[in-house]
Amino acid sequence: MGIEPGRLHFSWISSAESTKFVDVVNDVTAGVKALGPNKTFLKTEAKVA
Amino acid sequence: MLAYIEKIKEISRRLLQEGNVDMVIGFRRGTVPMMNEPCFVKTPEDVDNLVWDSNCGINLANYLTNRQEKIGIVAKGCDSRNIVTHIIENKIKRDQLVIIGVPCKGMIDRHKIQAMFETEIEHVTELDDKITIKGVGFEKTLEKKDVLQDNCALCIHRNPVIHDELVGDLVDEQKNIDRYKDIRNIETLSPEEKWRYFDNLLSACIRCYACRNACPLCYCPTCFVDESRPQWVGKSIDPIDIRTFHFLRAYHCAGRCTDCGSCERACPMGIKVRLFTKKLEKDCLELFDWEAGMTLEKRPPLDTYRPDDPDDFIK
Amino acid sequence: MMKVIIINKEEWTKGLERLYDSFRLFGPVKQDEFHNFRQLTKGELPDLKLLNTRLSAKSMVYPQSEKMFEFTLDENRDEHHILKEIRKDYSPQAVIGIRPCDARAFLLVKANFDTPENKDPYWIKSYESNTFIGYACNTPCPTCFCTTAGCGPFHEQGLDLLFVDAGDHYLLKILTQKGENLIIAAGWSSKEHSDDARQEMETLRRAAEEKITARISTDKLKDKKTTELFEALFWEEVAFACINCGTCTYVCPTCWCFDIQDETLGLSGIRMRNWDSCMYPLFTVHGSGHNPRSTKMQRVRQRFMHKLKYYVDKYGDGIQCVGCGRCIRHCPVNIDIRKVCDLMNNFEA
Ligand code: SF4
Ligand code: SF4
Ligand code: SF4
Ligand code: SF4
């Protein structure tokens, strides 16, 4: 619908894989930070009359 | 068509006379061209009100939700698939229904046809595959195949998938139909282009909810857009709220939508709302080899889990 | 007697262009397959090749979503939790090409928004800022039944000016002082009026009225007993097909109901109102969860009883419908107010 692919991420992480979890979270946050704030799917004050 | 009407009346009369059903749900002649009105018939005498032609595009499965009576229902291909979905989702019981199957040759698009003329159409008649349109100062005969509803032109399940009676011989299914050309085109757009595309698509939406309410799948007692505790979506015509409504509704129809086209037919603003549901239909077909409402034997993909479900999106 | 003037089409266009200096101009514009009203940008002309707009002109005075107040929740600020009125542009606005039905509809709505006891400031200020330049219908639609709904294709009530396309020229009737002022702003000469012009307009009016064949009868509505109509058995059948969407009420020029909503973003917020519809279950749901109008049949009955009985009894000014036919044309399941009106008018308990 016009959301950049890098904003959404799915992973399988077992409860035993703590380091994988940390790595994935770091990667995803870095990726999203690189994209910058979402400027489209964002509601500011309602755009009405 | 005439043969269908006679057969629908004959079956309905018999069902009512023998007391097999309490009511038959079908269509009666509309008050304006290209419109028939969904109706019920409860006595053999009233059966003569029932009609059938290419203006029965509303999906009658919508009128079954949570009903308690025994019902005879006139069902074209897509209606029958939504009836299957309704049965699977416990919105009606199979043994409450006598399904009067109508092998369908497509419904005509009233919006498209009206848009061809400058003044309002006064009369529309149909004979075999020709549609004759009359109004002040014009008369024109069109080929039915040129003015079908978009979903009917692409339909590959015209015959009812489930039925107890049939009003005519099964029709040939359309072959070699490319159902997803428009969706593939949208898929190739960049995120920014997609954003703009949907902004334009929805710019005329007045949030009347005709699309949602014409859809047999949208039977939630309180739709997420109507919820107020908590309130998920704003209620004005702010474009972000309108977009949220359409995307979320489409997701709720994933794996359930039969592309019956009722939503698009109902929209007073001519918005192509099927583009949303068709994307999800395409995904369900490609990922799960699933088409909605084809069988009572299988659960739809979004309420089952199989170890071999595709998971390429998980990294 | 009111003046009728003749304006040739070239003068007409020039005049409209002059109006941008003194008015915010609105008119019908075609987008995709239908027309709707919107503000015209300088140099843009209204598209007058239309039957009628898809949505009525209601939003020219009463937008679908309209901000009323703003507020802050920031307790460090003195004015926190105080509703402050939002400044709006109520400078003169002219609506060109409004059909007579939509203009008369404003008068019906006025009965609700502008009464001696209650005055809706948003509606009134907006309404008063308008000059309505009505466009008489030479080609009414088969679904129009205005002539039996207290209106007509050349109806003048609620308009400041009425014009009609007479081939190579327009005939323009001046109905109010506001209309007179607009003529001056447009630079049209108001001299050329003559009996001929008036005659020509009369002929066109009669021709248009004769083209309207759809009729309703409303004569017996006020004598019916409300309770008996309410209990009538036909409602179940009338309501069966209805899907309870908002289409009929949103396209209608006379439906006036709204719902008030607050929205916040961080510590600041706005209060707005949005059109609402008696067809929605949410319309009457109580805080307790109880809904006095919980079934579809009750909601359908409410719409027709309000338009064709309660309004009739309360205001003594006919029905709350001007016969524009929009709800008939756009109802997805063909619920036809003409049919329901006849059922009600002919009802015997
Ligand atoms: S029917 Fe059309 S206008 Fe109404 S909510 Fe759906 S898309 Fe919007
Ligand atoms: S979403 Fe539209 S096409 Fe799909 S089932 Fe509902 S009404 Fe039919
Ligand atoms: S009467 Fe028609 S337009 Fe009105 S709510 Fe019912 S279905 Fe929608
Ligand atoms: S009730 Fe229907 S016909 Fe009457 S004014 Fe409203 S939209 Fe027009």
XYZ file of C-alpha atoms in Angstrom, chain B residues 23 25-26 28-32 35-40 42 58 62-63 67 110-112 114-115 118-122 203-210 212-214 222 225-227 229 231 234-238 241 265-270, chain C residues 30-34 36 49-51 54-55 64-65 139 141-144 213 236-238 240-247 250-251 259 261-263 272 274-275 280-282 286-289 296 328-336 338-339:
116
model
C -39.214 -18.385 2.735
C -34.859 -15.318 -0.974
C -34.503 -14.011 -4.513
C -37.969 -8.884 -7.626
C -38.220 -6.379 -10.465
C -36.628 -3.061 -9.579
C -38.189 0.372 -9.956
C -35.312 1.760 -12.024
C -31.712 -2.709 -10.674
C -33.490 -5.620 -9.086
C -34.322 -5.662 -5.426
C -33.460 -8.547 -3.107
C -36.698 -9.838 -1.602
C -38.272 -12.718 0.249
C -43.318 -16.528 1.914
C -26.125 -8.186 -5.331
C -25.596 -11.400 2.652
C -29.237 -11.955 3.613
C -31.283 -16.362 10.179
C -24.962 -0.369 -14.376
C -22.361 2.300 -13.590
C -20.405 1.614 -16.768
C -24.981 4.824 -17.450
C -21.626 6.557 -17.960
C -25.483 11.922 -21.231
C -29.025 11.658 -19.946
C -30.515 9.163 -17.577
C -31.381 5.775 -19.024
C -35.114 5.073 -19.034
C -10.162 10.318 -2.967
C -13.913 10.227 -3.652
C -14.819 7.859 -0.804
C -17.556 9.238 1.458
C -17.324 6.417 4.002
C -20.917 5.428 3.490
C -19.928 1.789 4.034
C -22.096 0.505 1.197
C -18.803 -3.189 3.537
C -22.508 -3.636 4.095
C -23.144 -5.206 0.698
C -19.483 -4.192 15.543
C -14.348 1.249 12.407
C -17.484 1.539 14.549
C -15.791 0.437 17.757
C -13.963 1.598 23.289
C -11.609 3.719 19.107
C -11.093 8.186 13.387
C -14.574 8.747 12.019
C -14.138 11.724 9.767
C -13.262 11.726 6.094
C -9.584 12.210 6.877
C -8.719 7.030 8.315
C -21.475 -2.608 -7.514
C -22.833 -1.002 -4.351
C -20.385 1.896 -4.171
C -22.183 5.150 -5.026
C -18.894 6.802 -5.911
C -17.629 4.244 -8.418
C -16.594 16.411 -13.469
C -14.154 13.909 -12.068
C -14.116 10.382 -13.455
C -17.723 9.635 -14.243
C -19.727 12.169 -12.331
C -19.527 17.174 -7.714
C -22.966 19.864 -18.989
C -24.532 17.884 -16.201
C -27.824 16.424 -15.047
C -23.645 12.968 -7.472
C -23.577 14.431 -3.968
C -19.217 16.122 5.806
C -16.500 16.602 8.427
C -33.762 17.778 -18.930
C -34.202 12.709 -14.950
C -36.792 9.929 -14.941
C -36.039 9.487 -11.233
C -36.769 13.154 -10.380
C -43.556 11.940 -15.030
C -40.587 -5.692 7.226
C -40.950 -6.102 3.502
C -39.762 -2.564 2.735
C -35.679 -6.534 3.808
C -33.236 -5.586 1.046
C -31.708 -2.607 2.879
C -28.086 -3.104 3.854
C -28.035 -0.131 6.245
C -25.325 1.771 4.455
C -25.173 5.547 4.615
C -25.675 6.135 0.915
C -25.241 11.045 2.570
C -26.380 11.824 -0.973
C -22.153 13.116 15.268
C -16.124 13.525 17.799
C -13.012 14.620 19.657
C -9.619 13.693 18.285
C -15.431 18.152 14.980
C -19.313 14.439 10.954
C -22.432 13.592 9.022
C -26.210 3.017 11.095
C -26.751 0.869 14.202
C -24.321 3.157 16.033
C -26.522 4.178 24.325
C -23.520 4.332 26.624
C -24.913 1.280 28.400
C -24.745 -0.709 25.191
C -32.655 -2.882 10.477
C -33.285 6.234 -5.644
C -30.468 6.409 -8.174
C -27.748 5.401 -5.746
C -29.297 2.951 -3.324
C -27.378 -0.268 -4.011
C -30.459 -2.424 -3.501
C -33.185 -0.275 -5.057
C -35.129 0.958 -2.081
C -37.338 3.599 -3.610
C -41.550 6.945 -4.075
C -42.834 3.459 -3.450
